[in-house]
Amino acid sequence: MQVSSVNDVKIYNLSHGKSLPEWLSDRKKRQLQKQDVDILRRIELIQDFEMPTVCTSIKVSRDGQFILAAGTYKPRVRCYDTYQLSLKFERCLDSDVVAFDILSDDYSKLVFLHCDRYVEFHSQHGHYFKTRIPKFGRDFSYHYPSCDLYFVGTSSEVFRLNLEQGRFLNSLQTDAVENNVCDINPVHHLFATGTSEGRVECWDPRVRNRVGLLDCALSSLTEGTEVQGLPSISALKFNCSLTMAVGTSTGQVLLYDLRSSRPLLVKDHFYNLPIKSLNFHKQLDLVVSSDSKIIKMWNKDTGKLFSSIQPQTNINDVCMYPNSGMLFTANEDPKMNTFYIPALGPAPRWCSFLDNLTEELEESPESTVYDDYKFVTRKDLENLGLSHLVGSSLLRAYMHGFFMDIRLYHKVKSMANPFAYEEYRKDKIRQKIEESRTQRVQVKKLPQVNKDLALKLMEEGDDEAEVASRKKKGKALPSILGDDRFKVMFENPDYQVDEQSEEFRLLNPIVSKVGQKRKKKLRLLAQQAAASQQAPEDEEEPEGRASSEEESSDDDKSWVEEVREQRRLLRQEDRDRRRQERKDADRNTVLLEREQNGSEETSNVAESKKTSQPQFYQIKAGEEFRSFNDMARKQKLQKASLEERLKLEEQSGASSMVDSAVGSKQLTFTLRKSEQQKKQQQAEKEHHEERKKLRRSAGHLSSARGRGWGRGRGRGRGRR
């Protein structure tokens, strides 16, 4: 339970406390309730007073015994018996419920308006009948004298369904494009509907004629209100016979007397959110209005705030238990909240023990849902070394991670990093010391990371500040060192600039030249400012001094040469590195051979004498010996053109050449054709020779009208 005080009014949240996960077994839940002190002290007013995911609307029967709530997912309705303080029944539905109403004093007659245009009727045993309305509905009201249901929705018509005759009656034609909400006065049964254009139309059900029209959109605009769009009607509620409350989509509540077209009072929630529900508390003359963020209770005559409730989750609906100080809320959360306000009235008869408990309750800190469990992702498990526990009973899969016991998490965390607390403590102490030092005289101190860059920025900042100070209206630009967005660059070692990297060496000439230009420009501006104070500046440049364009061109040429020099040095370093790697590889090969020869010397002394003589290597068949210093031929081959190299390779038949420490190796190969390819080439050759022998001369066809004219293919072209 949570106790809060707003405007000296105590509000008790009876639903506040730890929530047990749904996937725990009943036995485990009972064990936790016995062991955990917080769960043991928790007040569960009604058992299982929650929805699987979200609760959309909640109502109390007229006899006060049953509480009905509709929610999702899956779409369902739950009925709770207050006398038994538990769930009475649960019924699943085919689609989400937009609105529902209780037609009888208990739960025996229920009407549900679904999001797919269906209207479903339930009796005491369950589903009774189902029909469909022509347009999508948003709200409905029941007219008791005539047994008519009035449906409003995405249409200008108000559909009437008579439950006594079991058929649709003639619709009421309104001037609106769409109707959002409706309500019927409990005294004289006047029907009112709120439109999307910000109007309220009142109809007399006896003659089916419109008897009044209120323009609430213009009346809701007060002094200082910013108009962002046309306010539509989002809530409507009658009180007694003459009072009506209207809620708009921009967060205003208007109180009307039916005898006047002007509102008696306009109350703004100041959240610019649509009003969700409106209720009246008759004993204290209060209006209870709520949007998705807050519930406000205020006096209907003066508008003075009595108290307010702001839950942790968004609100969908509010229901007040009659003749008591208890109210229920349907939230965007599985748990439905129960609030008890003793200043509004006593506790209901079925929970009269609350009056004795609330006298001794004190404020308690908020606790997070599932305090005994820690949510971890797969990456967290890998860092902790607990990936092997996936699939075991110690981890419970949920969404994109897992739930694990908080005690196990803390134990593994301390084992994985036992000095985490000491490091955290030292960091906190260091931060406190740094904060206390900021109050002293500030001395320019270079950071630990990127000192050269910081020094350069400090010098440039001083130059800019000096130039700006000499100008009349000049202002120095903020430095990067004092900007919190770049603070990490001078604190985290990961952002250290590597001056030996290739990117830095190639960009450094450009950056340095830009910095030099900037310094020259600042120096020139300073000189111009000083000269302007003494005497007007000469228009012509003095002789013997180059213009700024010539200087800039010389600077451009200089940094281009520096970039080229840096690239040449990088290429030279790359070649030296590769040459050194080859030398190291050759040296390792020679050392390995010497170790092998040394092992043979220790085994046989006679052979060691022979090995002291010059060694000869046998050249295998197909190999050609080349000296170690034969580099002239290789250089000549590199300078030759591609055609010459290909010809040399065709003549020698060599495909690859590899140099090693003991000589050169040459690989030769010859391409062989298959028998099928040879036969095919031979057949093609014979065919060409045969065609050459059968070739006939065509010299007589040189004339345009020669032999054979007008026949074959030329017949169609010759005729006209």
XYZ file of C-alpha atoms in Angstrom:
720
model
C 0.000 0.000 0.000
C 1.149 3.490 -0.823
C 0.068 6.613 1.018
C 0.280 10.051 -0.599
C -1.028 13.444 0.362
C -2.136 16.012 -2.212
C -3.605 19.288 -0.998
C -3.770 17.831 2.557
C -5.958 14.962 1.317
C -4.617 11.460 1.992
C -4.875 9.001 -0.862
C -4.269 5.272 -0.302
C -3.206 3.199 -3.295
C -4.342 -0.282 -2.322
C -2.870 -1.881 -5.469
C 0.644 -0.631 -4.836
C 3.254 -3.270 -4.042
C 5.166 -6.138 -5.510
C 3.611 -8.142 -8.301
C 4.302 -11.844 -8.573
C 5.119 -13.058 -12.098
C 2.369 -14.996 -13.834
C 4.654 -17.864 -14.826
C 5.266 -18.815 -11.181
C 3.386 -21.844 -9.939
C 0.787 -21.497 -7.191
C 3.048 -23.360 -4.802
C 5.919 -20.971 -5.475
C 3.609 -17.976 -4.992
C 2.466 -19.295 -1.612
C 6.075 -19.838 -0.544
C 7.014 -16.288 -1.510
C 4.021 -14.905 0.325
C 5.184 -16.695 3.482
C 8.876 -15.770 3.189
C 8.890 -12.235 1.766
C 7.886 -9.593 4.295
C 6.897 -7.033 1.632
C 4.574 -9.498 -0.069
C 3.218 -10.582 3.296
C 2.325 -6.978 4.184
C 0.764 -6.320 0.796
C -3.005 -5.731 0.802
C -4.721 -7.703 -1.929
C -8.223 -6.312 -1.632
C -9.688 -8.424 -4.450
C -7.896 -11.566 -5.543
C -6.546 -11.558 -9.145
C -7.799 -8.027 -9.736
C -5.894 -7.601 -13.016
C -5.922 -8.256 -16.757
C -3.420 -10.208 -18.877
C -2.177 -7.087 -20.685
C -4.412 -3.982 -20.623
C -7.740 -3.024 -19.075
C -9.873 -0.720 -21.235
C -13.028 -0.075 -19.180
C -14.434 -0.879 -15.744
C -17.912 -0.558 -14.186
C -19.759 -1.408 -10.959
C -23.230 -2.959 -10.907
C -26.074 -0.960 -9.387
C -26.382 -3.254 -6.386
C -22.660 -2.740 -5.654
C -21.885 -6.452 -5.434
C -20.152 -7.012 -8.786
C -17.283 -5.256 -10.543
C -16.946 -5.914 -14.279
C -13.846 -5.094 -16.316
C -13.100 -5.503 -20.016
C -9.583 -5.821 -21.358
C -7.180 -7.562 -23.651
C -5.183 -9.617 -24.773
C -7.023 -11.870 -25.578
C -10.279 -9.880 -25.486
C -12.218 -10.831 -22.392
C -14.500 -9.660 -19.605
C -14.004 -10.489 -15.939
C -16.560 -10.283 -13.159
C -15.476 -9.939 -9.528
C -17.719 -10.647 -6.560
C -17.096 -8.108 -3.794
C -18.765 -10.311 -1.187
C -16.273 -13.089 -1.891
C -13.381 -10.704 -2.777
C -12.441 -12.908 -5.712
C -13.042 -13.566 -9.399
C -16.534 -14.916 -10.142
C -16.188 -15.702 -13.850
C -14.237 -14.832 -16.971
C -15.538 -14.844 -20.551
C -13.401 -14.515 -23.670
C -14.729 -12.529 -26.622
C -14.109 -12.515 -30.367
C -12.851 -8.908 -30.639
C -11.873 -5.928 -28.505
C -14.554 -4.139 -26.510
C -15.101 -0.457 -27.297
C -17.777 0.084 -24.629
C -20.064 -2.029 -22.462
C -22.943 -1.443 -20.062
C -24.829 -3.314 -17.340
C -28.580 -3.283 -18.003
C -29.668 -5.082 -14.828
C -28.936 -4.571 -11.168
C -26.450 -7.476 -11.214
C -24.396 -9.121 -13.986
C -27.313 -11.022 -15.557
C -27.780 -8.597 -18.517
C -24.725 -7.210 -20.281
C -24.254 -5.419 -23.627
C -20.884 -5.196 -25.402
C -20.020 -2.955 -28.355
C -17.100 -4.442 -30.286
C -14.594 -2.785 -32.577
C -15.842 -4.794 -35.582
C -19.421 -3.290 -35.451
C -20.880 -6.250 -33.571
C -23.195 -5.802 -30.589
C -23.115 -8.785 -28.230
C -25.658 -9.564 -25.500
C -24.837 -11.736 -22.496
C -27.166 -13.216 -19.952
C -26.401 -14.877 -16.652
C -25.290 -18.153 -18.240
C -23.126 -16.520 -20.949
C -23.470 -15.470 -24.595
C -27.093 -14.865 -25.639
C -27.311 -12.972 -28.953
C -25.145 -11.125 -31.435
C -26.069 -8.535 -34.072
C -24.352 -5.910 -36.166
C -24.819 -2.158 -36.632
C -24.311 -0.435 -40.035
C -21.338 1.740 -38.981
C -18.440 1.429 -36.567
C -19.614 2.377 -33.105
C -17.862 4.466 -30.464
C -20.389 4.657 -27.619
C -23.963 3.735 -26.707
C -26.590 4.465 -24.039
C -29.664 2.597 -22.820
C -33.060 4.316 -22.601
C -34.936 2.460 -19.844
C -38.516 3.690 -20.482
C -38.572 2.496 -24.106
C -35.902 -0.287 -23.922
C -33.964 1.389 -26.758
C -30.218 1.262 -27.296
C -28.763 4.398 -28.912
C -25.508 3.790 -30.836
C -23.221 6.612 -32.040
C -20.089 6.259 -34.158
C -18.482 7.135 -37.469
C -21.744 8.348 -38.973
C -24.123 11.268 -38.759
C -26.931 8.887 -37.772
C -27.779 7.658 -34.276
C -28.914 4.024 -34.597
C -31.739 2.785 -32.381
C -32.156 -0.867 -31.443
C -35.323 -1.786 -29.537
C -34.719 -4.731 -27.204
C -38.421 -5.385 -26.592
C -39.322 -5.760 -30.278
C -35.899 -7.102 -31.299
C -35.461 -4.835 -34.337
C -33.853 -1.573 -35.448
C -36.011 1.575 -35.405
C -35.678 4.750 -37.461
C -32.372 6.491 -36.874
C -31.870 10.015 -35.589
C -30.264 12.238 -38.219
C -27.765 14.718 -36.737
C -25.896 17.591 -38.403
C -22.503 16.166 -37.441
C -20.108 14.170 -39.558
C -19.223 11.830 -36.675
C -20.473 11.338 -33.132
C -18.035 10.395 -30.371
C -20.006 10.006 -27.116
C -23.579 10.027 -25.836
C -25.491 9.979 -22.555
C -29.094 9.974 -21.278
C -30.293 12.095 -18.364
C -31.427 9.818 -15.497
C -34.314 12.136 -14.504
C -36.142 13.345 -17.640
C -34.311 11.000 -20.104
C -32.981 13.678 -22.436
C -30.590 12.151 -24.977
C -27.364 14.090 -25.749
C -24.593 13.276 -28.194
C -21.146 14.880 -28.579
C -19.857 15.435 -32.105
C -16.393 15.665 -33.626
C -17.056 19.327 -34.534
C -17.222 20.349 -30.888
C -21.027 20.525 -30.577
C -23.528 18.812 -28.284
C -26.948 17.962 -29.727
C -29.856 17.207 -27.375
C -32.826 15.074 -28.515
C -36.161 14.243 -26.947
C -36.710 10.456 -27.303
C -40.492 10.870 -27.063
C -40.871 12.903 -30.283
C -37.458 12.094 -31.848
C -36.734 15.769 -32.519
C -33.697 17.854 -31.650
C -34.476 20.281 -28.857
C -31.113 21.994 -28.326
C -27.641 22.618 -29.742
C -24.548 23.725 -27.800
C -21.342 24.960 -29.424
C -18.733 23.864 -26.877
C -15.706 24.391 -29.112
C -15.864 28.194 -28.910
C -16.848 28.198 -25.255
C -13.821 26.049 -24.284
C -11.374 28.702 -25.492
C -10.258 30.835 -22.570
C -7.736 33.657 -22.317
C -4.209 32.468 -23.004
C -5.296 29.181 -24.597
C -3.307 28.172 -27.661
C -5.557 26.906 -30.460
C -3.947 23.905 -32.178
C -7.093 22.488 -33.750
C -10.844 22.259 -33.509
C -11.672 20.650 -30.137
C -14.064 17.719 -30.357
C -16.237 16.244 -27.631
C -14.558 13.286 -25.907
C -16.675 12.843 -22.730
C -20.247 13.597 -21.657
C -22.056 13.136 -18.327
C -25.382 14.283 -16.799
C -25.888 15.104 -13.138
C -29.367 15.341 -11.630
C -31.793 17.049 -14.010
C -30.159 20.317 -15.066
C -26.364 19.917 -14.870
C -24.249 18.506 -17.668
C -20.437 18.147 -17.901
C -18.691 18.117 -21.287
C -15.075 17.087 -21.841
C -13.117 18.139 -24.931
C -10.197 16.603 -26.790
C -7.939 19.522 -25.790
C -8.255 18.925 -22.040
C -11.063 21.292 -20.951
C -14.144 20.414 -18.893
C -17.256 22.600 -19.316
C -20.153 22.646 -16.847
C -23.539 23.629 -18.323
C -26.941 24.395 -16.982
C -29.426 23.056 -19.551
C -31.348 26.330 -19.380
C -28.360 28.335 -20.679
C -26.129 28.072 -23.742
C -23.108 29.478 -21.902
C -20.995 27.313 -19.605
C -21.114 27.929 -15.888
C -17.475 26.962 -15.438
C -14.519 25.953 -17.643
C -11.825 23.811 -16.012
C -8.556 23.137 -17.868
C -6.336 20.126 -17.102
C -3.340 21.888 -18.735
C -2.076 18.643 -20.305
C -3.670 19.129 -23.736
C -4.927 15.524 -23.575
C -8.480 14.312 -24.284
C -10.786 13.935 -21.309
C -11.381 10.206 -20.779
C -14.175 10.105 -18.189
C -16.395 12.353 -16.065
C -18.063 11.518 -12.738
C -19.945 13.462 -10.058
C -19.559 13.094 -6.306
C -22.877 14.281 -4.943
C -22.032 14.345 -1.223
C -19.251 16.946 -1.597
C -20.424 18.542 -4.891
C -17.244 17.491 -6.675
C -16.485 16.712 -10.291
C -14.022 13.858 -10.920
C -12.481 14.332 -14.367
C -9.606 12.370 -15.826
C -7.420 12.280 -18.890
C -4.783 9.671 -19.710
C -2.305 11.207 -17.241
C -4.108 12.530 -14.167
C -7.364 12.368 -12.205
C -8.571 15.701 -10.836
C -11.246 16.294 -8.202
C -12.574 19.854 -8.014
C -15.576 21.770 -6.759
C -18.301 22.142 -9.370
C -19.335 25.608 -8.134
C -15.965 27.327 -7.708
C -13.584 25.085 -9.664
C -11.195 24.906 -6.699
C -9.001 21.819 -6.737
C -9.818 19.313 -4.008
C -7.155 16.688 -4.784
C -5.559 14.816 -7.677
C -4.205 11.344 -8.449
C -1.428 10.678 -10.944
C -0.806 6.937 -11.509
C 2.393 5.550 -12.973
C 0.659 4.324 -16.146
C -1.817 5.898 -18.560
C -5.496 5.863 -17.614
C -8.225 4.403 -19.829
C -11.291 4.647 -17.570
C -12.315 5.676 -14.043
C -15.178 4.217 -12.031
C -16.326 5.431 -8.603
C -17.900 3.033 -6.152
C -21.258 4.591 -5.163
C -21.625 6.243 -1.749
C -17.990 5.674 -0.713
C -14.507 7.088 -1.048
C -13.207 4.280 -3.275
C -12.545 4.458 -7.005
C -11.140 2.037 -9.586
C -9.041 2.835 -12.657
C -8.482 0.896 -15.861
C -4.882 1.441 -16.971
C -2.442 0.632 -19.736
C -1.072 -2.012 -17.401
C -2.129 -5.497 -16.304
C -2.895 -4.297 -12.775
C -6.128 -2.350 -12.160
C -5.580 0.302 -9.503
C -7.760 0.715 -6.441
C -7.657 4.059 -4.601
C -9.256 4.820 -1.261
C -9.768 8.456 -0.210
C -11.284 8.707 3.297
C -12.085 12.414 2.736
C -14.615 11.474 0.027
C -16.494 8.961 2.148
C -16.258 5.761 4.162
C -15.031 2.453 2.870
C -17.602 0.144 1.223
C -19.423 -2.344 3.386
C -17.528 -5.340 1.971
C -14.124 -3.818 2.972
C -15.015 -1.871 6.110
C -11.735 -3.021 7.702
C -9.957 -0.360 5.605
C -11.133 2.365 7.983
C -9.168 0.779 10.815
C -6.085 0.048 8.694
C -5.721 3.492 7.158
C -5.315 5.112 10.568
C -2.035 3.274 11.180
C -0.545 3.293 7.671
C 2.489 5.413 6.892
C 4.161 6.414 3.684
C 6.296 3.696 2.116
C 8.798 4.044 -0.744
C 7.848 2.933 -4.186
C 8.984 -0.512 -5.280
C 9.533 -1.721 -8.768
C 7.485 -4.482 -10.295
C 9.228 -7.858 -9.885
C 11.807 -6.623 -7.346
C 13.010 -10.172 -6.652
C 13.897 -10.771 -10.307
C 16.383 -9.148 -12.628
C 15.827 -8.794 -16.375
C 18.945 -9.638 -18.406
C 19.629 -9.946 -22.127
C 21.728 -12.537 -23.929
C 24.654 -10.114 -24.048
C 24.472 -9.678 -20.261
C 24.502 -13.456 -19.828
C 27.602 -13.749 -22.029
C 29.386 -11.064 -20.016
C 28.527 -12.853 -16.786
C 29.422 -16.279 -18.200
C 25.904 -17.690 -17.698
C 25.062 -18.590 -21.297
C 24.944 -22.279 -20.349
C 21.921 -21.606 -18.108
C 19.652 -20.802 -21.068
C 16.876 -23.377 -21.043
C 17.248 -24.219 -17.367
C 14.839 -23.417 -14.558
C 17.073 -20.572 -13.327
C 16.194 -18.424 -16.346
C 12.690 -17.603 -17.486
C 12.429 -16.363 -21.092
C 10.559 -13.081 -21.437
C 10.446 -10.842 -24.547
C 14.039 -10.254 -25.764
C 15.731 -11.521 -22.584
C 15.306 -13.524 -19.415
C 14.221 -13.127 -15.788
C 16.650 -14.428 -13.177
C 16.717 -14.345 -9.399
C 18.168 -11.094 -8.102
C 20.265 -12.920 -5.494
C 21.894 -15.080 -8.147
C 22.545 -11.998 -10.277
C 24.264 -10.106 -7.444
C 26.340 -13.160 -6.507
C 27.556 -13.742 -10.072
C 28.133 -10.018 -10.581
C 30.374 -9.849 -7.503
C 32.331 -12.925 -8.647
C 32.767 -11.615 -12.200
C 34.034 -8.221 -11.019
C 34.903 -8.331 -7.302
C 36.406 -4.819 -7.300
C 33.459 -3.115 -8.971
C 32.269 -1.501 -5.743
C 35.740 -0.198 -4.872
C 36.123 1.318 -8.340
C 32.649 2.843 -8.112
C 33.486 4.269 -4.689
C 36.764 5.784 -5.904
C 35.045 7.351 -8.913
C 32.392 8.903 -6.698
C 35.039 10.286 -4.322
C 36.996 11.707 -7.236
C 33.850 13.338 -8.655
C 33.038 14.909 -5.283
C 36.571 16.270 -5.002
C 36.394 17.709 -8.530
C 33.055 19.346 -7.760
C 34.481 20.964 -4.638
C 37.505 22.203 -6.583
C 35.325 24.027 -9.084
C 34.526 26.605 -6.412
C 38.198 27.580 -6.130
C 40.213 29.821 -8.422
C 40.296 28.169 -11.825
C 43.732 27.497 -13.315
C 44.120 26.390 -16.901
C 45.048 22.725 -16.780
C 45.541 20.429 -19.730
C 43.425 17.255 -19.756
C 44.957 13.786 -19.560
C 43.762 12.841 -23.060
C 44.606 14.742 -26.271
C 46.824 17.342 -24.607
C 48.173 18.719 -27.900
C 44.692 19.210 -29.302
C 43.518 20.896 -26.101
C 46.535 23.232 -26.108
C 45.869 24.135 -29.730
C 42.196 24.861 -29.022
C 43.103 26.970 -26.006
C 45.515 29.076 -28.074
C 42.961 29.568 -30.840
C 40.324 30.477 -28.278
C 42.584 33.123 -26.767
C 43.243 34.627 -30.201
C 39.551 34.736 -31.059
C 38.702 36.261 -27.698
C 41.336 38.942 -28.225
C 39.962 39.811 -31.665
C 36.382 39.849 -30.371
C 37.327 42.100 -27.475
C 38.771 44.690 -29.877
C 35.534 44.801 -31.828
C 32.639 46.804 -30.497
C 29.867 44.231 -30.934
C 31.961 41.100 -31.359
C 31.325 38.008 -29.251
C 33.760 35.128 -28.846
C 32.475 31.748 -29.949
C 32.194 29.032 -27.254
C 35.210 26.754 -27.061
C 35.041 23.005 -27.600
C 36.770 22.475 -24.266
C 33.835 24.002 -22.421
C 31.169 22.170 -24.381
C 29.693 19.122 -22.636
C 29.051 17.403 -25.970
C 32.830 17.043 -26.562
C 33.798 16.436 -22.944
C 34.344 12.704 -23.438
C 36.970 13.367 -26.135
C 39.325 14.745 -23.451
C 38.451 12.202 -20.728
C 38.120 8.801 -22.387
C 41.462 7.260 -23.538
C 39.630 5.551 -26.414
C 39.425 8.962 -28.132
C 43.216 9.523 -28.057
C 44.489 10.794 -31.428
C 47.100 8.428 -32.916
C 49.638 10.719 -34.568
C 51.502 7.781 -36.145
C 48.480 6.513 -38.062
C 48.292 6.861 -41.823
C 45.120 8.963 -41.745
C 46.616 11.508 -39.326
C 49.848 11.868 -41.297
C 47.943 12.489 -44.534
C 45.516 14.992 -43.010
C 47.976 16.773 -40.735
C 49.505 19.005 -43.492
C 46.030 20.177 -44.510
C 44.903 20.781 -40.927
C 48.113 22.558 -40.010
C 47.863 24.829 -43.062
C 44.241 25.623 -42.242
C 45.315 26.475 -38.703
C 48.089 28.700 -39.998
C 45.656 30.469 -42.324
C 43.291 30.964 -39.430
C 46.049 32.447 -37.296
C 47.084 34.736 -40.149
C 43.494 35.834 -40.594
C 43.097 36.537 -36.872
C 46.386 38.430 -36.844
C 45.280 40.441 -39.887
C 41.938 41.247 -38.287
C 43.707 42.364 -35.145
C 45.981 44.634 -37.162
C 43.006 46.065 -39.070
C 41.144 46.719 -35.820
C 44.164 48.458 -34.336
C 44.695 50.513 -37.497
C 41.021 51.509 -37.658
C 41.267 53.018 -34.210
C 44.321 55.098 -35.131
C 43.782 56.154 -38.738
C 41.707 55.099 -41.728
C 43.221 52.235 -43.662
C 44.808 52.898 -47.078
C 42.875 51.495 -49.998
C 45.913 50.441 -52.081
C 48.345 47.758 -51.052
C 51.954 48.837 -50.513
C 54.439 48.046 -53.229
C 56.641 45.025 -52.884
C 53.982 43.040 -50.972
C 52.180 40.134 -52.527
C 48.393 39.982 -52.491
C 46.397 37.547 -50.337
C 45.504 35.458 -53.372
C 49.181 34.889 -54.236
C 49.894 33.951 -50.629
C 46.989 31.504 -50.584
C 48.192 29.927 -53.854
C 51.710 29.507 -52.385
C 50.203 27.949 -49.250
C 48.132 25.525 -51.340
C 51.237 24.442 -53.264
C 53.171 23.955 -50.038
C 50.609 21.672 -48.361
C 50.230 19.662 -51.579
C 53.968 19.026 -51.553
C 53.811 18.016 -47.898
C 51.001 15.526 -48.588
C 53.011 14.025 -51.433
C 56.060 13.743 -49.189
C 54.000 12.004 -46.496
C 52.640 9.541 -49.039
C 56.152 8.800 -50.299
C 57.339 8.194 -46.749
C 54.414 5.878 -46.068
C 55.175 3.848 -49.184
C 58.850 3.658 -48.230
C 57.965 2.501 -44.707
C 55.663 -0.135 -46.155
C 58.416 -1.477 -48.424
C 60.926 -1.508 -45.575
C 58.492 -3.366 -43.365
C 57.850 -6.014 -45.988
C 61.588 -6.418 -46.666
C 62.223 -6.818 -42.953
C 59.489 -9.446 -42.709
C 61.076 -11.426 -45.549
C 64.489 -11.206 -43.890
C 63.045 -12.402 -40.604
C 61.372 -15.320 -42.346
C 64.629 -16.295 -44.108
C 66.575 -15.975 -40.873
C 64.103 -18.233 -39.090
C 64.423 -20.801 -41.867
C 68.248 -20.808 -41.640
C 68.146 -21.106 -37.858
C 65.771 -24.036 -38.114
C 68.105 -25.815 -40.559
C 71.055 -25.163 -38.278
C 69.203 -26.658 -35.329
C 68.451 -29.772 -37.364
C 72.090 -30.056 -38.477
C 73.291 -29.540 -34.914
C 71.173 -32.456 -33.698
C 72.766 -34.671 -36.339
C 76.274 -33.565 -35.271
C 75.736 -34.647 -31.690
C 74.665 -38.114 -32.845
C 77.680 -38.844 -35.110
C 81.122 -37.211 -34.761
C 82.387 -38.582 -38.070
C 79.551 -37.034 -39.960
C 80.235 -33.690 -38.257
C 83.634 -33.573 -39.971
C 82.028 -34.153 -43.311
C 79.443 -31.492 -42.715
C 82.210 -28.969 -42.045
C 83.090 -29.222 -45.727
C 81.120 -27.189 -48.316
C 77.612 -28.589 -48.743
C 76.142 -29.367 -52.128
C 72.446 -29.389 -52.950
C 71.057 -31.776 -55.523
C 69.003 -30.217 -58.329
C 66.037 -32.380 -59.199
C 64.883 -33.088 -62.730
C 62.981 -30.232 -64.305
C 64.589 -27.572 -62.088
C 66.995 -24.881 -63.255
C 69.644 -23.511 -60.910
C 69.863 -19.779 -60.475
C 72.326 -17.824 -58.406
C 71.267 -15.785 -55.404
C 72.392 -12.510 -56.877
C 70.787 -12.961 -60.307
C 68.583 -9.888 -60.129
C 69.416 -8.296 -63.484
C 67.222 -10.701 -65.412
C 64.363 -10.191 -63.021
C 64.588 -6.398 -63.307
C 64.774 -6.635 -67.092
C 61.681 -8.841 -67.091
C 59.806 -6.320 -64.932
C 60.598 -3.488 -67.380
C 59.454 -5.535 -70.397
C 55.953 -5.054 -71.798
C 53.086 -7.452 -71.223
C 53.371 -8.881 -74.771
C 57.052 -9.667 -74.326
C 56.470 -11.306 -70.947
C 53.665 -13.470 -72.386
C 55.904 -14.561 -75.267
C 58.682 -15.491 -72.867
C 56.252 -17.514 -70.758
C 54.925 -19.337 -73.852
C 58.456 -20.202 -74.964
C 59.577 -21.380 -71.533
C 56.224 -22.814 -70.427
C 56.817 -21.523 -66.875
C 53.784 -20.469 -64.861
C 55.318 -19.369 -61.576
C 58.726 -18.523 -60.174
C 59.538 -18.578 -56.463
C 62.796 -17.451 -54.846
C 63.905 -19.050 -51.587
C 66.998 -19.159 -49.418
C 68.422 -22.220 -51.214
C 67.747 -21.197 -54.821
C 64.917 -20.692 -57.251
C 62.186 -23.158 -58.060
C 60.470 -23.248 -61.423
C 57.186 -24.980 -62.206
C 56.462 -26.068 -65.797
C 53.325 -27.667 -67.151
C 51.710 -28.476 -70.519
C 47.996 -28.326 -71.293
C 46.634 -31.563 -72.703
C 43.404 -31.882 -74.631
C 40.929 -34.673 -74.095
C 40.200 -37.298 -76.733
C 36.780 -35.843 -77.399
C 38.238 -32.373 -78.061
C 40.828 -33.862 -80.439
C 38.138 -35.754 -82.383
C 35.983 -32.648 -82.639
C 38.873 -30.534 -83.973
C 39.764 -33.239 -86.522
C 36.132 -33.447 -87.743
C 35.948 -29.662 -88.149
C 39.208 -29.650 -90.124
C 37.968 -32.370 -92.509
C 34.669 -30.535 -92.985
C 36.436 -27.280 -93.964
C 38.646 -29.106 -96.477
C 35.608 -30.795 -98.052
C 33.810 -27.457 -98.412
C 36.835 -25.947 -100.146
C 36.781 -28.715 -102.800
C 33.059 -28.256 -103.533
C 33.261 -24.469 -103.854
C 31.912 -23.078 -107.192
C 32.805 -19.786 -108.849
C 30.228 -16.977 -108.677
C 31.799 -14.592 -111.175
C 28.827 -14.787 -113.587
C 26.543 -13.250 -110.946
C 28.329 -9.871 -111.060
C 25.710 -8.408 -113.522
C 22.450 -7.085 -112.050
C 20.274 -8.873 -114.759
C 22.378 -11.933 -115.235
C 21.559 -15.587 -115.244
C 18.836 -16.595 -112.885
C 17.352 -13.108 -112.559
C 13.769 -13.046 -111.407
C 13.885 -16.455 -109.704
C 14.211 -17.526 -106.115
C 14.596 -14.729 -103.652
C 14.894 -12.014 -106.351
C 11.446 -12.688 -107.831
C 9.627 -10.462 -105.370
C 12.073 -7.568 -105.881
C 12.223 -7.730 -109.717
C 8.497 -7.308 -110.341
C 6.839 -3.971 -110.042
